[in-house]
Amino acid sequence: GIQVEQSPPDLILQEGANSTLRCNFSDSVNNLQWFHQNPWGQLINLFYIPSGTKQNGRLSATTVATERYSLLYISSSQTTDSGVYFCAVAAGGTASKLTFGTGTRLQVTL
Amino acid sequence: DGGITQSPKYLFRKEGQNVTLSCEQNLNHDAMYWYRQDPGQGLRLIYYSQIVNDFQKGDIAEGYSVSREKKESFPLTVTSAQKNPTAFYLCASRRPGGGTEAFFGQGTRLTVV
């Protein structure tokens, strides 16, 4: 099956700093999503981005499907950005199963 | 409001007992999924269903069972055959096909006591 790798596994930032999270995947995909898991475990949808670039406030994402990677940018980080960020992909022909990476754990400090 | 509702939020089970986790959605989505998350880990697929009365095993289906009698509902039973059931369980739904966005419920935290 498709493999998803996220980096870095852990990241500590001071409030106000910027960061880039990376997601590499092993095969062509027609679905890529970024999620933020909050301290209560809920998965919050950030971006649905199988290709191209999107922005939502301080967050933006870019997926380069031909090179099999996606990047999530967080600018001017805040303590509420802390949590785990997951990338998940689905490839056509695999019955629409979403496969998750192991996540990037982000801690934003004052 | 449209969304996915999982219940209960916390569940305690004695060893040897079966327990059923509820997942209901009113998004009119055909496809539904169950994932398991262990502490510090990513999500692993247990079962999924693309239409009513049909479901397929995911990567870690042993010790679990599901049913899909209604489009809105996809309950997961954790059986006594599941050797290590303590985990966080998340349900998701989406329109069928690979290129559609998935949405998740708030999860059920199951603890074996």
PDB file of C-alpha atoms in Angstrom:
ATOM      1  CA  GLY A   1       0.000   0.000   0.000  1.00  0.00           C
ATOM      2  CA  ILE A   2       0.871   3.653  -0.178  1.00  0.00           C
ATOM      3  CA  GLN A   3       3.431   4.945   2.346  1.00  0.00           C
ATOM      4  CA  VAL A   4       3.230   8.375   3.978  1.00  0.00           C
ATOM      5  CA  GLU A   5       6.136   9.977   5.805  1.00  0.00           C
ATOM      6  CA  GLN A   6       5.989  13.212   7.756  1.00  0.00           C
ATOM      7  CA  SER A   7       8.823  15.373   8.973  1.00  0.00           C
ATOM      8  CA  PRO A   8       9.945  16.543  11.388  1.00  0.00           C
ATOM      9  CA  PRO A   9       8.410  14.195  13.976  1.00  0.00           C
ATOM     10  CA  ASP A  10       8.659  16.860  16.683  1.00  0.00           C
ATOM     11  CA  LEU A  11       8.939  20.631  16.555  1.00  0.00           C
ATOM     12  CA  ILE A  12       9.215  23.238  19.294  1.00  0.00           C
ATOM     13  CA  LEU A  13       8.667  26.869  18.364  1.00  0.00           C
ATOM     14  CA  GLN A  14       8.531  30.144  20.165  1.00  0.00           C
ATOM     15  CA  GLU A  15       5.324  32.098  19.684  1.00  0.00           C
ATOM     16  CA  GLY A  16       5.537  34.215  16.555  1.00  0.00           C
ATOM     17  CA  ALA A  17       7.902  31.922  14.676  1.00  0.00           C
ATOM     18  CA  ASN A  18       7.178  30.352  11.292  1.00  0.00           C
ATOM     19  CA  SER A  19       7.414  26.663  10.414  1.00  0.00           C
ATOM     20  CA  THR A  20       7.157  24.235   7.528  1.00  0.00           C
ATOM     21  CA  LEU A  21       5.877  20.679   7.886  1.00  0.00           C
ATOM     22  CA  ARG A  22       6.471  18.151   5.147  1.00  0.00           C
ATOM     23  CA  CYS A  23       4.533  15.120   3.905  1.00  0.00           C
ATOM     24  CA  ASN A  24       6.060  12.681   1.403  1.00  0.00           C
ATOM     25  CA  PHE A  25       4.015   9.917  -0.203  1.00  0.00           C
ATOM     26  CA  SER A  26       5.067   6.917  -2.229  1.00  0.00           C
ATOM     27  CA  ASP A  27       2.511   6.846  -5.056  1.00  0.00           C
ATOM     28  CA  SER A  28       0.180   9.037  -7.075  1.00  0.00           C
ATOM     29  CA  VAL A  29      -2.764  10.308  -5.031  1.00  0.00           C
ATOM     30  CA  ASN A  30      -6.097  11.934  -5.769  1.00  0.00           C
ATOM     31  CA  ASN A  31      -6.772  12.999  -2.199  1.00  0.00           C
ATOM     32  CA  LEU A  32      -4.502  14.696   0.287  1.00  0.00           C
ATOM     33  CA  GLN A  33      -5.679  16.254   3.507  1.00  0.00           C
ATOM     34  CA  TRP A  34      -3.962  18.033   6.386  1.00  0.00           C
ATOM     35  CA  PHE A  35      -5.466  17.720   9.854  1.00  0.00           C
ATOM     36  CA  HIS A  36      -4.719  19.257  13.237  1.00  0.00           C
ATOM     37  CA  GLN A  37      -5.399  17.026  16.224  1.00  0.00           C
ATOM     38  CA  ASN A  38      -6.161  19.118  19.264  1.00  0.00           C
ATOM     39  CA  PRO A  39      -5.349  18.113  22.873  1.00  0.00           C
ATOM     40  CA  TRP A  40      -8.804  16.509  23.202  1.00  0.00           C
ATOM     41  CA  GLY A  41      -8.123  14.238  20.250  1.00  0.00           C
ATOM     42  CA  GLN A  42     -10.442  15.835  17.733  1.00  0.00           C
ATOM     43  CA  LEU A  43      -9.198  15.950  14.140  1.00  0.00           C
ATOM     44  CA  ILE A  44      -9.754  19.367  12.617  1.00  0.00           C
ATOM     45  CA  ASN A  45      -9.752  19.618   8.823  1.00  0.00           C
ATOM     46  CA  LEU A  46      -7.171  22.166   7.697  1.00  0.00           C
ATOM     47  CA  PHE A  47      -6.851  21.623   3.961  1.00  0.00           C
ATOM     48  CA  TYR A  48      -8.118  19.322   1.260  1.00  0.00           C
ATOM     49  CA  ILE A  49      -5.306  19.752  -1.270  1.00  0.00           C
ATOM     50  CA  PRO A  50      -4.534  16.951  -3.752  1.00  0.00           C
ATOM     51  CA  SER A  51      -2.638  19.531  -5.830  1.00  0.00           C
ATOM     52  CA  GLY A  52      -1.873  23.235  -5.932  1.00  0.00           C
ATOM     53  CA  THR A  53      -1.734  25.838  -3.192  1.00  0.00           C
ATOM     54  CA  LYS A  54      -4.309  27.050  -0.680  1.00  0.00           C
ATOM     55  CA  GLN A  55      -4.257  29.575   2.118  1.00  0.00           C
ATOM     56  CA  ASN A  56      -6.421  30.021   5.179  1.00  0.00           C
ATOM     57  CA  GLY A  57      -5.337  32.821   7.470  1.00  0.00           C
ATOM     58  CA  ARG A  58      -1.912  32.057   8.942  1.00  0.00           C
ATOM     59  CA  LEU A  59      -1.876  28.599   7.397  1.00  0.00           C
ATOM     60  CA  SER A  60      -1.127  27.660   3.834  1.00  0.00           C
ATOM     61  CA  ALA A  61      -0.417  24.412   2.030  1.00  0.00           C
ATOM     62  CA  THR A  62       1.162  23.353  -1.222  1.00  0.00           C
ATOM     63  CA  THR A  63       1.029  19.948  -2.864  1.00  0.00           C
ATOM     64  CA  VAL A  64       3.338  19.059  -5.740  1.00  0.00           C
ATOM     65  CA  ALA A  65       1.657  15.879  -6.900  1.00  0.00           C
ATOM     66  CA  THR A  66       4.214  15.080  -9.606  1.00  0.00           C
ATOM     67  CA  GLU A  67       6.993  15.066  -6.989  1.00  0.00           C
ATOM     68  CA  ARG A  68       4.852  13.360  -4.346  1.00  0.00           C
ATOM     69  CA  TYR A  69       5.071  15.786  -1.490  1.00  0.00           C
ATOM     70  CA  SER A  70       3.030  18.379   0.331  1.00  0.00           C
ATOM     71  CA  LEU A  71       4.049  21.216   2.631  1.00  0.00           C
ATOM     72  CA  LEU A  72       2.085  22.893   5.400  1.00  0.00           C
ATOM     73  CA  TYR A  73       3.218  26.389   6.377  1.00  0.00           C
ATOM     74  CA  ILE A  74       2.367  27.939   9.713  1.00  0.00           C
ATOM     75  CA  SER A  75       3.191  31.607  10.068  1.00  0.00           C
ATOM     76  CA  SER A  76       3.269  33.706  13.234  1.00  0.00           C
ATOM     77  CA  SER A  77       2.616  30.641  15.361  1.00  0.00           C
ATOM     78  CA  GLN A  78       0.416  30.852  18.450  1.00  0.00           C
ATOM     79  CA  THR A  79       0.147  28.579  21.467  1.00  0.00           C
ATOM     80  CA  THR A  80      -3.220  27.376  20.157  1.00  0.00           C
ATOM     81  CA  ASP A  81      -1.388  25.899  17.161  1.00  0.00           C
ATOM     82  CA  SER A  82       0.106  23.253  19.450  1.00  0.00           C
ATOM     83  CA  GLY A  83      -0.917  19.680  18.805  1.00  0.00           C
ATOM     84  CA  VAL A  84      -0.269  17.025  16.211  1.00  0.00           C
ATOM     85  CA  TYR A  85      -0.483  17.665  12.486  1.00  0.00           C
ATOM     86  CA  PHE A  86      -1.364  14.748  10.249  1.00  0.00           C
ATOM     87  CA  CYS A  87      -1.168  14.310   6.521  1.00  0.00           C
ATOM     88  CA  ALA A  88      -3.481  11.701   4.967  1.00  0.00           C
ATOM     89  CA  VAL A  89      -3.702  10.514   1.377  1.00  0.00           C
ATOM     90  CA  ALA A  90      -5.850   8.303  -0.792  1.00  0.00           C
ATOM     91  CA  ALA A  91      -4.852   6.830  -4.123  1.00  0.00           C
ATOM     92  CA  GLY A  92      -7.248   6.004  -6.905  1.00  0.00           C
ATOM     93  CA  GLY A  93      -7.982   2.322  -7.233  1.00  0.00           C
ATOM     94  CA  THR A  94      -7.537   1.536  -3.537  1.00  0.00           C
ATOM     95  CA  ALA A  95     -11.207   1.747  -2.638  1.00  0.00           C
ATOM     96  CA  SER A  96     -10.833   5.283  -1.300  1.00  0.00           C
ATOM     97  CA  LYS A  97      -8.954   4.368   1.850  1.00  0.00           C
ATOM     98  CA  LEU A  98      -7.245   7.279   3.592  1.00  0.00           C
ATOM     99  CA  THR A  99      -3.731   6.415   4.763  1.00  0.00           C
ATOM    100  CA  PHE A 100      -2.232   8.563   7.514  1.00  0.00           C
ATOM    101  CA  GLY A 101       1.323   9.603   8.226  1.00  0.00           C
ATOM    102  CA  THR A 102       2.678   9.350  11.765  1.00  0.00           C
ATOM    103  CA  GLY A 103       2.285  13.069  12.342  1.00  0.00           C
ATOM    104  CA  THR A 104       4.331  16.075  13.437  1.00  0.00           C
ATOM    105  CA  ARG A 105       3.969  17.032  17.088  1.00  0.00           C
ATOM    106  CA  LEU A 106       4.162  20.822  17.418  1.00  0.00           C
ATOM    107  CA  GLN A 107       4.636  22.679  20.672  1.00  0.00           C
ATOM    108  CA  VAL A 108       4.461  26.471  20.628  1.00  0.00           C
ATOM    109  CA  THR A 109       5.872  28.155  23.726  1.00  0.00           C
ATOM    110  CA  LEU A 110       5.558  31.708  25.036  1.00  0.00           C
TER     111      LEU A 110
ATOM    112  CA  ASP B   1     -25.846  21.070  12.295  1.00  0.00           C
ATOM    113  CA  GLY B   2     -24.407  18.525   9.884  1.00  0.00           C
ATOM    114  CA  GLY B   3     -21.701  16.325  11.202  1.00  0.00           C
ATOM    115  CA  ILE B   4     -20.521  13.055  12.666  1.00  0.00           C
ATOM    116  CA  THR B   5     -21.474  12.020  16.181  1.00  0.00           C
ATOM    117  CA  GLN B   6     -19.603   9.378  18.121  1.00  0.00           C
ATOM    118  CA  SER B   7     -20.800   8.029  21.437  1.00  0.00           C
ATOM    119  CA  PRO B   8     -19.927   7.548  24.131  1.00  0.00           C
ATOM    120  CA  LYS B   9     -16.960   9.857  24.555  1.00  0.00           C
ATOM    121  CA  TYR B  10     -15.391   7.607  27.199  1.00  0.00           C
ATOM    122  CA  LEU B  11     -15.997   3.879  27.604  1.00  0.00           C
ATOM    123  CA  PHE B  12     -14.713   1.389  30.123  1.00  0.00           C
ATOM    124  CA  ARG B  13     -14.828  -2.323  29.464  1.00  0.00           C
ATOM    125  CA  LYS B  14     -14.008  -5.354  31.541  1.00  0.00           C
ATOM    126  CA  GLU B  15     -11.752  -7.946  30.017  1.00  0.00           C
ATOM    127  CA  GLY B  16     -13.708 -10.574  28.107  1.00  0.00           C
ATOM    128  CA  GLN B  17     -16.648  -8.318  27.301  1.00  0.00           C
ATOM    129  CA  ASN B  18     -17.796  -7.112  23.923  1.00  0.00           C
ATOM    130  CA  VAL B  19     -18.545  -3.411  23.562  1.00  0.00           C
ATOM    131  CA  THR B  20     -20.132  -1.400  20.744  1.00  0.00           C
ATOM    132  CA  LEU B  21     -19.104   2.103  19.719  1.00  0.00           C
ATOM    133  CA  SER B  22     -21.650   4.268  17.938  1.00  0.00           C
ATOM    134  CA  CYS B  23     -21.035   6.447  14.870  1.00  0.00           C
ATOM    135  CA  GLU B  24     -23.840   8.433  13.233  1.00  0.00           C
ATOM    136  CA  GLN B  25     -23.595  10.983  10.408  1.00  0.00           C
ATOM    137  CA  ASN B  26     -26.117  13.315   8.809  1.00  0.00           C
ATOM    138  CA  LEU B  27     -23.894  14.456   5.957  1.00  0.00           C
ATOM    139  CA  ASN B  28     -25.537  12.061   3.482  1.00  0.00           C
ATOM    140  CA  HIS B  29     -22.145  10.444   2.893  1.00  0.00           C
ATOM    141  CA  ASP B  30     -22.001   6.935   1.463  1.00  0.00           C
ATOM    142  CA  ALA B  31     -18.538   5.999   2.738  1.00  0.00           C
ATOM    143  CA  MET B  32     -17.738   5.545   6.423  1.00  0.00           C
ATOM    144  CA  TYR B  33     -14.571   4.480   8.237  1.00  0.00           C
ATOM    145  CA  TRP B  34     -13.275   3.364  11.617  1.00  0.00           C
ATOM    146  CA  TYR B  35      -9.735   4.168  12.722  1.00  0.00           C
ATOM    147  CA  ARG B  36      -7.775   3.281  15.806  1.00  0.00           C
ATOM    148  CA  GLN B  37      -5.145   5.548  17.374  1.00  0.00           C
ATOM    149  CA  ASP B  38      -2.686   4.445  20.045  1.00  0.00           C
ATOM    150  CA  PRO B  39      -0.817   7.007  22.189  1.00  0.00           C
ATOM    151  CA  GLY B  40       1.754   8.923  20.189  1.00  0.00           C
ATOM    152  CA  GLN B  41       0.848   7.103  16.979  1.00  0.00           C
ATOM    153  CA  GLY B  42      -0.931   7.805  13.734  1.00  0.00           C
ATOM    154  CA  LEU B  43      -4.322   6.447  12.713  1.00  0.00           C
ATOM    155  CA  ARG B  44      -4.774   2.899  11.480  1.00  0.00           C
ATOM    156  CA  LEU B  45      -7.769   1.720   9.478  1.00  0.00           C
ATOM    157  CA  ILE B  46      -9.968  -0.958  11.070  1.00  0.00           C
ATOM    158  CA  TYR B  47     -12.967  -1.264   8.729  1.00  0.00           C
ATOM    159  CA  TYR B  48     -14.617   0.802   6.026  1.00  0.00           C
ATOM    160  CA  SER B  49     -17.892   0.783   4.160  1.00  0.00           C
ATOM    161  CA  GLN B  50     -18.669   2.395   0.837  1.00  0.00           C
ATOM    162  CA  ILE B  51     -22.395   1.623   0.699  1.00  0.00           C
ATOM    163  CA  VAL B  52     -25.140   0.190   2.879  1.00  0.00           C
ATOM    164  CA  ASN B  53     -24.865  -3.543   3.588  1.00  0.00           C
ATOM    165  CA  ASP B  54     -21.270  -3.663   2.401  1.00  0.00           C
ATOM    166  CA  PHE B  55     -17.997  -3.277   4.297  1.00  0.00           C
ATOM    167  CA  GLN B  56     -14.347  -4.288   3.963  1.00  0.00           C
ATOM    168  CA  LYS B  57     -11.550  -5.053   6.378  1.00  0.00           C
ATOM    169  CA  GLY B  58      -8.864  -2.479   6.846  1.00  0.00           C
ATOM    170  CA  ASP B  59      -5.320  -3.041   8.065  1.00  0.00           C
ATOM    171  CA  ILE B  60      -6.135  -4.125  11.637  1.00  0.00           C
ATOM    172  CA  ALA B  61      -9.600  -5.756  11.516  1.00  0.00           C
ATOM    173  CA  GLU B  62      -8.869  -8.742  13.778  1.00  0.00           C
ATOM    174  CA  GLY B  63     -10.961  -8.638  16.943  1.00  0.00           C
ATOM    175  CA  TYR B  64     -13.434  -6.102  15.550  1.00  0.00           C
ATOM    176  CA  SER B  65     -16.762  -6.339  13.737  1.00  0.00           C
ATOM    177  CA  VAL B  66     -19.036  -3.802  12.039  1.00  0.00           C
ATOM    178  CA  SER B  67     -22.444  -3.521  10.438  1.00  0.00           C
ATOM    179  CA  ARG B  68     -23.908  -1.058   7.942  1.00  0.00           C
ATOM    180  CA  GLU B  69     -27.677  -1.447   7.955  1.00  0.00           C
ATOM    181  CA  LYS B  70     -28.373   2.260   7.464  1.00  0.00           C
ATOM    182  CA  LYS B  71     -26.537   4.929   5.501  1.00  0.00           C
ATOM    183  CA  GLU B  72     -26.317   7.137   8.577  1.00  0.00           C
ATOM    184  CA  SER B  73     -24.897   4.559  10.989  1.00  0.00           C
ATOM    185  CA  PHE B  74     -21.713   2.466  11.169  1.00  0.00           C
ATOM    186  CA  PRO B  75     -21.317   0.879  14.638  1.00  0.00           C
ATOM    187  CA  LEU B  76     -18.072  -0.826  15.644  1.00  0.00           C
ATOM    188  CA  THR B  77     -18.004  -3.780  18.039  1.00  0.00           C
ATOM    189  CA  VAL B  78     -14.793  -4.459  19.908  1.00  0.00           C
ATOM    190  CA  THR B  79     -14.921  -8.147  20.722  1.00  0.00           C
ATOM    191  CA  SER B  80     -13.205 -10.151  23.440  1.00  0.00           C
ATOM    192  CA  ALA B  81     -10.892 -11.467  20.725  1.00  0.00           C
ATOM    193  CA  GLN B  82      -9.209  -8.064  20.467  1.00  0.00           C
ATOM    194  CA  LYS B  83      -6.112  -8.555  22.617  1.00  0.00           C
ATOM    195  CA  ASN B  84      -5.277  -4.927  23.260  1.00  0.00           C
ATOM    196  CA  PRO B  85      -8.444  -2.847  22.861  1.00  0.00           C
ATOM    197  CA  THR B  86      -7.441   0.172  24.937  1.00  0.00           C
ATOM    198  CA  ALA B  87      -7.161   2.985  22.396  1.00  0.00           C
ATOM    199  CA  PHE B  88      -8.787   6.070  20.902  1.00  0.00           C
ATOM    200  CA  TYR B  89     -11.311   5.241  18.166  1.00  0.00           C
ATOM    201  CA  LEU B  90     -12.254   7.682  15.430  1.00  0.00           C
ATOM    202  CA  CYS B  91     -15.043   7.441  12.889  1.00  0.00           C
ATOM    203  CA  ALA B  92     -15.021   9.284   9.560  1.00  0.00           C
ATOM    204  CA  SER B  93     -17.264   9.739   6.557  1.00  0.00           C
ATOM    205  CA  ARG B  94     -16.968  11.095   3.030  1.00  0.00           C
ATOM    206  CA  ARG B  95     -18.580  10.852  -0.357  1.00  0.00           C
ATOM    207  CA  PRO B  96     -17.351   7.731  -2.172  1.00  0.00           C
ATOM    208  CA  GLY B  97     -14.323   7.725  -4.421  1.00  0.00           C
ATOM    209  CA  GLY B  98     -10.734   8.683  -3.815  1.00  0.00           C
ATOM    210  CA  GLY B  99     -10.938  12.403  -4.439  1.00  0.00           C
ATOM    211  CA  THR B 100     -13.313  13.612  -1.734  1.00  0.00           C
ATOM    212  CA  GLU B 101     -12.754  15.204   1.656  1.00  0.00           C
ATOM    213  CA  ALA B 102     -13.159  13.127   4.819  1.00  0.00           C
ATOM    214  CA  PHE B 103     -14.637  14.435   8.075  1.00  0.00           C
ATOM    215  CA  PHE B 104     -14.132  12.940  11.531  1.00  0.00           C
ATOM    216  CA  GLY B 105     -16.155  12.563  14.676  1.00  0.00           C
ATOM    217  CA  GLN B 106     -14.815  13.545  18.093  1.00  0.00           C
ATOM    218  CA  GLY B 107     -13.721  10.040  18.998  1.00  0.00           C
ATOM    219  CA  THR B 108     -14.347   7.451  21.702  1.00  0.00           C
ATOM    220  CA  ARG B 109     -11.663   6.675  24.247  1.00  0.00           C
ATOM    221  CA  LEU B 110     -11.927   2.997  25.241  1.00  0.00           C
ATOM    222  CA  THR B 111     -10.191   1.660  28.342  1.00  0.00           C
ATOM    223  CA  VAL B 112     -10.117  -1.956  29.455  1.00  0.00           C
ATOM    224  CA  VAL B 113     -10.244  -2.280  33.227  1.00  0.00           C
TER     225      VAL B 113
END
